[in-house]
Short mmCIF file of N, CA and C in Angstrom, two decimals:
data_model
loop_
_atom_site.label_atom_id
_atom_site.label_comp_id
_atom_site.label_asym_id
_atom_site.label_seq_id
_atom_site.Cartn_x
_atom_site.Cartn_y
_atom_site.Cartn_z
N MET A 1105 112.89 114.72 -49.20
CA MET A 1105 112.45 114.36 -47.88
C MET A 1105 113.25 115.18 -46.88
N ASP A 1106 112.56 115.82 -45.95
CA ASP A 1106 113.20 116.64 -44.93
C ASP A 1106 113.40 115.84 -43.65
N LEU A 1107 114.50 116.15 -42.97
CA LEU A 1107 114.85 115.50 -41.71
C LEU A 1107 115.32 116.59 -40.76
N THR A 1108 114.62 116.73 -39.63
CA THR A 1108 114.97 117.73 -38.63
C THR A 1108 115.13 117.05 -37.28
N LEU A 1109 116.25 117.32 -36.62
CA LEU A 1109 116.52 116.78 -35.29
C LEU A 1109 117.13 117.88 -34.43
N VAL A 1110 116.80 117.86 -33.14
CA VAL A 1110 117.33 118.84 -32.18
C VAL A 1110 117.64 118.11 -30.89
N THR A 1111 118.76 118.47 -30.27
CA THR A 1111 119.08 117.94 -28.95
C THR A 1111 119.75 119.02 -28.13
N SER A 1112 119.82 118.80 -26.83
CA SER A 1112 120.47 119.75 -25.92
C SER A 1112 121.57 119.04 -25.16
N TYR A 1113 122.61 119.79 -24.86
CA TYR A 1113 123.76 119.28 -24.10
C TYR A 1113 123.99 120.19 -22.90
N ASP A 1114 124.42 119.60 -21.83
CA ASP A 1114 124.77 120.35 -20.62
C ASP A 1114 126.25 120.72 -20.70
N ALA A 1115 126.59 121.56 -21.69
CA ALA A 1115 127.97 121.97 -21.93
C ALA A 1115 127.96 123.24 -22.77
N SER A 1116 129.08 123.95 -22.78
CA SER A 1116 129.18 125.18 -23.57
C SER A 1116 129.32 124.84 -25.05
N PRO A 1117 129.04 125.82 -25.92
CA PRO A 1117 129.24 125.58 -27.35
C PRO A 1117 130.69 125.18 -27.68
N GLU A 1118 131.65 125.75 -26.96
CA GLU A 1118 133.05 125.40 -27.20
C GLU A 1118 133.32 123.94 -26.86
N GLU A 1119 132.76 123.46 -25.75
CA GLU A 1119 132.93 122.05 -25.38
C GLU A 1119 132.24 121.13 -26.38
N VAL A 1120 131.06 121.51 -26.82
CA VAL A 1120 130.32 120.69 -27.79
C VAL A 1120 131.08 120.65 -29.12
N PHE A 1121 131.58 121.79 -29.56
CA PHE A 1121 132.34 121.83 -30.81
C PHE A 1121 133.60 120.97 -30.71
N ALA A 1122 134.32 121.09 -29.60
CA ALA A 1122 135.53 120.27 -29.41
C ALA A 1122 135.18 118.79 -29.47
N MET A 1123 134.06 118.41 -28.88
CA MET A 1123 133.64 117.00 -28.87
C MET A 1123 133.31 116.52 -30.28
N ILE A 1124 132.45 117.25 -31.00
CA ILE A 1124 131.97 116.75 -32.29
C ILE A 1124 133.02 116.82 -33.38
N THR A 1125 134.12 117.53 -33.13
CA THR A 1125 135.22 117.55 -34.09
C THR A 1125 136.38 116.69 -33.61
N ASP A 1126 136.14 115.82 -32.64
CA ASP A 1126 137.15 114.91 -32.12
C ASP A 1126 137.01 113.56 -32.83
N VAL A 1127 138.09 113.07 -33.42
CA VAL A 1127 138.05 111.81 -34.16
C VAL A 1127 137.61 110.66 -33.27
N THR A 1128 138.13 110.61 -32.05
CA THR A 1128 137.78 109.52 -31.13
C THR A 1128 136.29 109.52 -30.82
N PHE A 1129 135.71 110.70 -30.63
CA PHE A 1129 134.27 110.80 -30.40
C PHE A 1129 133.51 110.22 -31.59
N GLN A 1130 133.87 110.65 -32.80
CA GLN A 1130 133.18 110.17 -34.01
C GLN A 1130 133.32 108.65 -34.13
N GLU A 1131 134.49 108.12 -33.83
CA GLU A 1131 134.69 106.67 -33.90
C GLU A 1131 133.81 105.95 -32.89
N GLN A 1132 133.64 106.53 -31.70
CA GLN A 1132 132.75 105.94 -30.69
C GLN A 1132 131.31 105.84 -31.21
N VAL A 1133 130.88 106.84 -31.96
CA VAL A 1133 129.54 106.80 -32.53
C VAL A 1133 129.40 105.62 -33.48
N PHE A 1134 130.37 105.42 -34.35
CA PHE A 1134 130.30 104.30 -35.30
C PHE A 1134 130.42 102.96 -34.61
N GLU A 1135 131.19 102.90 -33.53
CA GLU A 1135 131.27 101.66 -32.76
C GLU A 1135 129.91 101.33 -32.15
N ARG A 1136 129.24 102.34 -31.60
CA ARG A 1136 127.91 102.12 -31.03
C ARG A 1136 126.89 101.72 -32.09
N LEU A 1137 127.07 102.22 -33.30
CA LEU A 1137 126.17 101.88 -34.41
C LEU A 1137 126.44 100.47 -34.93
N ARG A 1138 127.58 99.94 -34.57
CA ARG A 1138 128.05 98.67 -35.12
C ARG A 1138 128.14 98.74 -36.64
N ALA A 1139 128.68 99.88 -37.11
CA ALA A 1139 128.88 100.06 -38.55
C ALA A 1139 129.78 98.96 -39.08
N ARG A 1140 129.50 98.49 -40.27
CA ARG A 1140 130.33 97.43 -40.87
C ARG A 1140 131.75 97.92 -41.09
N SER A 1141 131.87 99.19 -41.48
CA SER A 1141 133.18 99.83 -41.63
C SER A 1141 132.96 101.33 -41.52
N TYR A 1142 134.04 102.04 -41.21
CA TYR A 1142 133.94 103.50 -41.13
C TYR A 1142 135.32 104.13 -41.23
N ASP A 1143 135.33 105.41 -41.59
CA ASP A 1143 136.54 106.21 -41.66
C ASP A 1143 136.16 107.63 -41.26
N VAL A 1144 136.99 108.26 -40.44
CA VAL A 1144 136.72 109.61 -39.97
C VAL A 1144 137.95 110.47 -40.22
N GLU A 1145 137.76 111.65 -40.78
CA GLU A 1145 138.83 112.62 -40.97
C GLU A 1145 138.35 113.96 -40.43
N VAL A 1146 139.21 114.63 -39.68
CA VAL A 1146 138.93 115.97 -39.18
C VAL A 1146 140.15 116.82 -39.50
N GLY A 1147 139.91 117.98 -40.08
CA GLY A 1147 141.03 118.85 -40.42
C GLY A 1147 140.59 120.26 -40.71
N ASP A 1148 141.57 121.13 -40.82
CA ASP A 1148 141.29 122.53 -41.13
C ASP A 1148 141.06 122.70 -42.62
N SER A 1149 140.17 123.61 -42.93
CA SER A 1149 139.86 123.97 -44.31
C SER A 1149 139.83 125.49 -44.36
N GLY A 1150 141.01 126.11 -44.41
CA GLY A 1150 141.10 127.56 -44.28
C GLY A 1150 140.75 127.94 -42.86
N ASP A 1151 139.81 128.86 -42.68
CA ASP A 1151 139.35 129.25 -41.35
C ASP A 1151 138.29 128.30 -40.80
N ASP A 1152 137.88 127.35 -41.59
CA ASP A 1152 136.82 126.43 -41.20
C ASP A 1152 137.41 125.11 -40.71
N ARG A 1153 136.54 124.28 -40.14
CA ARG A 1153 136.94 122.94 -39.67
C ARG A 1153 136.08 121.93 -40.41
N ALA A 1154 136.71 120.97 -41.06
CA ALA A 1154 136.00 119.97 -41.85
C ALA A 1154 135.97 118.64 -41.10
N VAL A 1155 134.80 118.02 -41.09
CA VAL A 1155 134.63 116.68 -40.54
C VAL A 1155 134.06 115.82 -41.66
N ARG A 1156 134.82 114.79 -42.04
CA ARG A 1156 134.40 113.90 -43.12
C ARG A 1156 134.26 112.49 -42.55
N VAL A 1157 133.12 111.89 -42.81
CA VAL A 1157 132.89 110.51 -42.36
C VAL A 1157 132.42 109.68 -43.54
N HIS A 1158 132.81 108.44 -43.52
CA HIS A 1158 132.44 107.48 -44.56
C HIS A 1158 132.14 106.19 -43.82
N TRP A 1159 130.94 105.63 -44.03
CA TRP A 1159 130.60 104.41 -43.30
C TRP A 1159 129.67 103.52 -44.09
N GLN A 1160 129.71 102.24 -43.72
CA GLN A 1160 128.81 101.26 -44.31
C GLN A 1160 127.87 100.78 -43.22
N THR A 1161 126.59 100.83 -43.51
CA THR A 1161 125.58 100.41 -42.54
C THR A 1161 125.53 98.89 -42.44
N GLN A 1162 124.91 98.41 -41.40
CA GLN A 1162 124.53 97.01 -41.34
C GLN A 1162 123.47 96.80 -42.42
N PRO A 1163 123.19 95.56 -42.80
CA PRO A 1163 122.15 95.35 -43.81
C PRO A 1163 120.85 96.06 -43.41
N VAL A 1164 120.29 96.76 -44.37
CA VAL A 1164 119.06 97.51 -44.13
C VAL A 1164 118.01 97.09 -45.15
N ASP A 1165 116.82 97.57 -44.95
CA ASP A 1165 115.71 97.21 -45.83
C ASP A 1165 115.74 98.11 -47.07
N VAL A 1166 116.61 97.76 -48.02
CA VAL A 1166 116.71 98.50 -49.27
C VAL A 1166 115.65 97.95 -50.22
N PRO A 1167 114.87 98.82 -50.87
CA PRO A 1167 113.87 98.32 -51.81
C PRO A 1167 114.50 97.37 -52.83
N VAL A 1168 113.82 96.27 -53.13
CA VAL A 1168 114.34 95.22 -54.00
C VAL A 1168 114.86 95.78 -55.32
N VAL A 1169 114.11 96.68 -55.94
CA VAL A 1169 114.52 97.20 -57.24
C VAL A 1169 115.76 98.10 -57.16
N ALA A 1170 116.14 98.53 -55.96
CA ALA A 1170 117.32 99.38 -55.80
C ALA A 1170 118.56 98.59 -55.37
N ARG A 1171 118.40 97.33 -55.01
CA ARG A 1171 119.53 96.55 -54.52
C ARG A 1171 120.65 96.39 -55.54
N ARG A 1172 120.31 96.38 -56.82
CA ARG A 1172 121.37 96.25 -57.82
C ARG A 1172 122.27 97.49 -57.84
N LEU A 1173 121.76 98.61 -57.34
CA LEU A 1173 122.56 99.84 -57.25
C LEU A 1173 123.40 99.88 -55.98
N VAL A 1174 122.79 99.54 -54.84
CA VAL A 1174 123.47 99.75 -53.56
C VAL A 1174 123.68 98.47 -52.75
N GLY A 1175 123.12 97.36 -53.16
CA GLY A 1175 123.25 96.13 -52.38
C GLY A 1175 122.29 96.13 -51.21
N HIS A 1176 122.59 95.31 -50.20
CA HIS A 1176 121.72 95.19 -49.03
C HIS A 1176 122.06 96.18 -47.92
N SER A 1177 123.18 96.88 -48.05
CA SER A 1177 123.53 97.90 -47.07
C SER A 1177 123.95 99.15 -47.82
N LEU A 1178 124.03 100.25 -47.10
CA LEU A 1178 124.39 101.52 -47.71
C LEU A 1178 125.82 101.89 -47.37
N VAL A 1179 126.52 102.48 -48.32
CA VAL A 1179 127.83 103.07 -48.08
C VAL A 1179 127.60 104.57 -48.23
N LEU A 1180 127.79 105.29 -47.12
CA LEU A 1180 127.48 106.72 -47.10
C LEU A 1180 128.74 107.54 -46.84
N ALA A 1181 128.78 108.69 -47.45
CA ALA A 1181 129.84 109.67 -47.20
C ALA A 1181 129.16 110.97 -46.79
N GLN A 1182 129.72 111.61 -45.78
CA GLN A 1182 129.12 112.85 -45.30
C GLN A 1182 130.21 113.83 -44.92
N ASN A 1183 130.05 115.08 -45.31
CA ASN A 1183 130.99 116.14 -44.99
C ASN A 1183 130.27 117.25 -44.25
N LYS A 1184 130.94 117.77 -43.22
CA LYS A 1184 130.45 118.96 -42.53
C LYS A 1184 131.58 119.98 -42.54
N ILE A 1185 131.26 121.19 -42.93
CA ILE A 1185 132.22 122.28 -42.90
C ILE A 1185 131.74 123.28 -41.85
N TRP A 1186 132.42 123.27 -40.70
CA TRP A 1186 132.07 124.14 -39.59
C TRP A 1186 132.74 125.50 -39.76
N HIS A 1187 131.95 126.56 -39.66
CA HIS A 1187 132.47 127.92 -39.80
C HIS A 1187 132.86 128.49 -38.44
N ARG A 1188 133.55 129.61 -38.49
CA ARG A 1188 134.02 130.28 -37.27
C ARG A 1188 132.83 130.62 -36.38
N PRO A 1189 133.08 130.67 -35.06
CA PRO A 1189 131.96 130.96 -34.14
C PRO A 1189 131.52 132.41 -34.20
N ASP A 1190 130.24 132.62 -33.89
CA ASP A 1190 129.71 133.96 -33.69
C ASP A 1190 130.25 134.47 -32.35
N VAL A 1191 129.95 135.73 -32.02
CA VAL A 1191 130.44 136.30 -30.76
C VAL A 1191 129.90 135.56 -29.54
N ASP A 1192 128.73 134.92 -29.66
CA ASP A 1192 128.15 134.19 -28.52
C ASP A 1192 128.58 132.72 -28.49
N GLY A 1193 129.45 132.32 -29.45
CA GLY A 1193 129.92 130.94 -29.48
C GLY A 1193 129.14 130.03 -30.41
N ALA A 1194 128.04 130.53 -30.99
CA ALA A 1194 127.25 129.72 -31.92
C ALA A 1194 128.06 129.42 -33.18
N ARG A 1195 127.85 128.24 -33.72
CA ARG A 1195 128.52 127.84 -34.96
C ARG A 1195 127.52 127.18 -35.88
N GLU A 1196 127.84 127.27 -37.17
CA GLU A 1196 127.00 126.62 -38.17
C GLU A 1196 127.90 125.84 -39.12
N ALA A 1197 127.38 124.70 -39.60
CA ALA A 1197 128.10 123.89 -40.58
C ALA A 1197 127.18 123.56 -41.74
N GLU A 1198 127.77 123.52 -42.91
CA GLU A 1198 127.07 123.03 -44.08
C GLU A 1198 127.28 121.52 -44.12
N VAL A 1199 126.22 120.81 -44.45
CA VAL A 1199 126.26 119.35 -44.49
C VAL A 1199 126.01 118.91 -45.92
N ASP A 1200 126.83 117.96 -46.38
CA ASP A 1200 126.70 117.42 -47.72
C ASP A 1200 127.01 115.93 -47.65
N GLY A 1201 126.20 115.11 -48.27
CA GLY A 1201 126.46 113.67 -48.23
C GLY A 1201 125.88 112.97 -49.44
N GLU A 1202 126.28 111.70 -49.59
CA GLU A 1202 125.81 110.91 -50.71
C GLU A 1202 125.86 109.42 -50.37
N VAL A 1203 125.12 108.64 -51.15
CA VAL A 1203 125.15 107.18 -51.07
C VAL A 1203 125.97 106.70 -52.24
N SER A 1204 126.97 105.84 -51.98
CA SER A 1204 127.77 105.29 -53.08
C SER A 1204 126.91 104.41 -53.97
N GLY A 1205 127.05 104.60 -55.27
CA GLY A 1205 126.35 103.76 -56.23
C GLY A 1205 124.95 104.20 -56.58
N ALA A 1206 124.48 105.29 -55.99
CA ALA A 1206 123.12 105.74 -56.29
C ALA A 1206 123.08 107.27 -56.26
N PRO A 1207 122.24 107.86 -57.11
CA PRO A 1207 122.13 109.32 -57.12
C PRO A 1207 121.24 109.82 -55.97
N VAL A 1208 121.75 109.67 -54.75
CA VAL A 1208 121.03 110.10 -53.56
C VAL A 1208 121.92 111.11 -52.83
N ARG A 1209 121.38 112.28 -52.53
CA ARG A 1209 122.14 113.37 -51.91
C ARG A 1209 121.52 113.80 -50.59
N LEU A 1210 122.38 114.23 -49.71
CA LEU A 1210 121.98 114.81 -48.44
C LEU A 1210 122.59 116.20 -48.39
N THR A 1211 121.77 117.20 -48.12
CA THR A 1211 122.25 118.57 -47.99
C THR A 1211 121.56 119.21 -46.78
N GLY A 1212 122.15 120.26 -46.28
CA GLY A 1212 121.51 120.98 -45.20
C GLY A 1212 122.50 121.68 -44.30
N ARG A 1213 122.05 121.91 -43.07
CA ARG A 1213 122.86 122.65 -42.09
C ARG A 1213 122.69 122.03 -40.70
N THR A 1214 123.72 122.21 -39.90
CA THR A 1214 123.62 121.92 -38.48
C THR A 1214 124.16 123.14 -37.75
N ARG A 1215 123.63 123.36 -36.57
CA ARG A 1215 124.00 124.56 -35.81
C ARG A 1215 124.10 124.21 -34.34
N ILE A 1216 125.13 124.74 -33.69
CA ILE A 1216 125.21 124.66 -32.22
C ILE A 1216 125.06 126.08 -31.69
N THR A 1217 124.14 126.22 -30.73
CA THR A 1217 123.84 127.54 -30.18
C THR A 1217 123.77 127.46 -28.66
N PRO A 1218 124.27 128.52 -28.00
CA PRO A 1218 124.15 128.54 -26.55
C PRO A 1218 122.69 128.69 -26.14
N GLU A 1219 122.33 127.97 -25.08
CA GLU A 1219 120.97 128.08 -24.55
C GLU A 1219 121.07 127.95 -23.04
N GLY A 1220 120.89 129.09 -22.36
CA GLY A 1220 121.06 129.08 -20.90
C GLY A 1220 122.48 128.68 -20.55
N ARG A 1221 122.62 127.65 -19.71
CA ARG A 1221 123.95 127.16 -19.32
C ARG A 1221 124.42 126.02 -20.22
N GLY A 1222 123.65 125.71 -21.25
CA GLY A 1222 123.98 124.59 -22.12
C GLY A 1222 124.05 124.99 -23.57
N THR A 1223 123.90 124.00 -24.42
CA THR A 1223 123.99 124.19 -25.86
C THR A 1223 122.95 123.32 -26.55
N THR A 1224 122.36 123.88 -27.60
CA THR A 1224 121.43 123.13 -28.44
C THR A 1224 122.12 122.86 -29.77
N GLN A 1225 121.95 121.64 -30.27
CA GLN A 1225 122.41 121.34 -31.62
C GLN A 1225 121.20 120.96 -32.46
N SER A 1226 121.08 121.60 -33.60
CA SER A 1226 119.95 121.32 -34.50
C SER A 1226 120.47 120.91 -35.87
N PHE A 1227 119.70 120.07 -36.52
CA PHE A 1227 119.99 119.60 -37.87
C PHE A 1227 118.77 119.86 -38.73
N GLU A 1228 118.97 120.50 -39.86
CA GLU A 1228 117.92 120.69 -40.87
C GLU A 1228 118.49 120.15 -42.17
N LEU A 1229 118.05 118.94 -42.52
CA LEU A 1229 118.63 118.22 -43.65
C LEU A 1229 117.57 117.90 -44.69
N HIS A 1230 118.04 117.71 -45.92
CA HIS A 1230 117.15 117.37 -47.01
C HIS A 1230 117.80 116.24 -47.81
N VAL A 1231 117.04 115.17 -48.03
CA VAL A 1231 117.51 114.01 -48.79
C VAL A 1231 116.76 113.98 -50.11
N THR A 1232 117.51 113.84 -51.21
CA THR A 1232 116.89 113.74 -52.53
C THR A 1232 117.49 112.57 -53.30
N ALA A 1233 116.66 111.90 -54.05
CA ALA A 1233 117.10 110.81 -54.93
C ALA A 1233 116.52 111.07 -56.31
N SER A 1234 117.38 111.03 -57.30
CA SER A 1234 116.90 111.30 -58.66
C SER A 1234 116.80 110.00 -59.46
N LEU A 1235 115.98 109.11 -58.94
CA LEU A 1235 115.71 107.84 -59.62
C LEU A 1235 114.21 107.65 -59.72
N PRO A 1236 113.72 107.35 -60.92
CA PRO A 1236 112.29 107.08 -61.01
C PRO A 1236 111.96 105.77 -60.28
N VAL A 1237 110.79 105.62 -59.83
CA VAL A 1237 110.23 104.43 -59.16
C VAL A 1237 110.80 104.22 -57.77
N VAL A 1238 112.12 104.12 -57.61
CA VAL A 1238 112.71 103.76 -56.31
C VAL A 1238 113.24 104.96 -55.54
N GLY A 1239 113.18 106.16 -56.14
CA GLY A 1239 113.76 107.35 -55.51
C GLY A 1239 113.24 107.62 -54.11
N LYS A 1240 111.94 107.61 -53.93
CA LYS A 1240 111.36 107.91 -52.61
C LYS A 1240 111.77 106.84 -51.59
N GLY A 1241 111.83 105.59 -52.00
CA GLY A 1241 112.25 104.53 -51.10
C GLY A 1241 113.70 104.69 -50.66
N LEU A 1242 114.58 105.07 -51.61
CA LEU A 1242 115.98 105.30 -51.26
C LEU A 1242 116.13 106.54 -50.37
N GLU A 1243 115.34 107.57 -50.63
CA GLU A 1243 115.37 108.74 -49.76
C GLU A 1243 115.05 108.34 -48.32
N GLN A 1244 114.03 107.52 -48.17
CA GLN A 1244 113.62 107.07 -46.84
C GLN A 1244 114.72 106.24 -46.18
N VAL A 1245 115.34 105.33 -46.93
CA VAL A 1245 116.40 104.49 -46.37
C VAL A 1245 117.58 105.35 -45.92
N MET A 1246 117.98 106.34 -46.75
CA MET A 1246 119.09 107.20 -46.36
C MET A 1246 118.71 108.08 -45.17
N ALA A 1247 117.53 108.65 -45.20
CA ALA A 1247 117.08 109.48 -44.08
C ALA A 1247 117.07 108.68 -42.79
N ASP A 1248 116.60 107.44 -42.85
CA ASP A 1248 116.59 106.58 -41.66
C ASP A 1248 118.00 106.31 -41.16
N ALA A 1249 118.94 106.02 -42.08
CA ALA A 1249 120.33 105.74 -41.69
C ALA A 1249 120.95 106.97 -41.02
N VAL A 1250 120.71 108.14 -41.57
CA VAL A 1250 121.26 109.38 -41.00
C VAL A 1250 120.61 109.68 -39.65
N ARG A 1251 119.29 109.51 -39.56
CA ARG A 1251 118.59 109.75 -38.29
C ARG A 1251 119.11 108.82 -37.20
N ILE A 1252 119.26 107.54 -37.53
CA ILE A 1252 119.76 106.57 -36.54
C ILE A 1252 121.17 106.96 -36.10
N ARG A 1253 122.03 107.36 -37.05
CA ARG A 1253 123.39 107.78 -36.69
C ARG A 1253 123.36 109.00 -35.77
N LEU A 1254 122.52 109.98 -36.08
CA LEU A 1254 122.45 111.18 -35.25
C LEU A 1254 121.91 110.86 -33.86
N GLU A 1255 120.89 110.03 -33.78
CA GLU A 1255 120.36 109.67 -32.46
C GLU A 1255 121.40 108.94 -31.63
N LYS A 1256 122.19 108.06 -32.27
CA LYS A 1256 123.26 107.36 -31.56
C LYS A 1256 124.35 108.35 -31.16
N LYS A 1257 124.61 109.34 -32.03
CA LYS A 1257 125.60 110.37 -31.72
C LYS A 1257 125.17 111.15 -30.48
N PHE A 1258 123.89 111.47 -30.37
CA PHE A 1258 123.40 112.19 -29.20
C PHE A 1258 123.65 111.38 -27.94
N GLU A 1259 123.37 110.07 -27.98
CA GLU A 1259 123.59 109.21 -26.81
C GLU A 1259 125.07 109.19 -26.42
N VAL A 1260 125.94 109.03 -27.41
CA VAL A 1260 127.38 109.01 -27.13
C VAL A 1260 127.81 110.37 -26.57
N ALA A 1261 127.28 111.45 -27.13
CA ALA A 1261 127.64 112.79 -26.68
C ALA A 1261 127.26 113.02 -25.22
N TRP A 1262 126.06 112.59 -24.84
CA TRP A 1262 125.65 112.78 -23.45
C TRP A 1262 126.58 112.04 -22.50
N SER A 1263 126.98 110.82 -22.88
CA SER A 1263 127.93 110.05 -22.05
C SER A 1263 129.31 110.70 -22.05
N TRP A 1264 129.75 111.13 -23.20
CA TRP A 1264 131.06 111.78 -23.34
C TRP A 1264 131.15 113.01 -22.45
N LEU A 1265 130.14 113.86 -22.54
CA LEU A 1265 130.13 115.11 -21.75
C LEU A 1265 129.97 114.86 -20.26
N ALA A 1266 129.33 113.75 -19.91
CA ALA A 1266 129.17 113.39 -18.49
C ALA A 1266 130.42 112.72 -17.93
N GLY A 1267 131.39 112.47 -18.82
CA GLY A 1267 132.64 111.85 -18.39
C GLY A 1267 132.55 110.34 -18.20
N SER A 1268 131.52 109.73 -18.75
CA SER A 1268 131.38 108.29 -18.56
C SER A 1268 131.86 107.48 -19.78
N LEU A 1269 132.59 108.11 -20.69
CA LEU A 1269 133.20 107.39 -21.81
C LEU A 1269 134.70 107.48 -21.71
#
């Protein structure tokens, strides 16, 4: 299952990168999501910058036959490895994630690019589940959880950049 999201910010790529790699910013996103629990780590990985998040969703509509694997909520782990900027300030990150207790994977890329006086951030993600019968349902549940987190992240980012957080 593919998941594509795009948003724009009224800030430079450098400001957007500083924001999305800030632990406090990431924690604000999880607070707004009302995540049951979460953990955020940001650190250097050679020349790259790694952002690792681990969170548990509120109870979600997990298919009945999959509940014995994951329960009524999802525990997700996601890693982004941000690479050095291009000459114009654009950056790209590889995204990798999983659901605890189930063979469900998230892979893809996110990119921040300058656009006029602002910046665009795009996500091109792919969710796969290697389970017969319930795989497509789990893909949908994970894709929904990631989409909701990203949409909430966009809201927090707009407030953060406007100085209202």
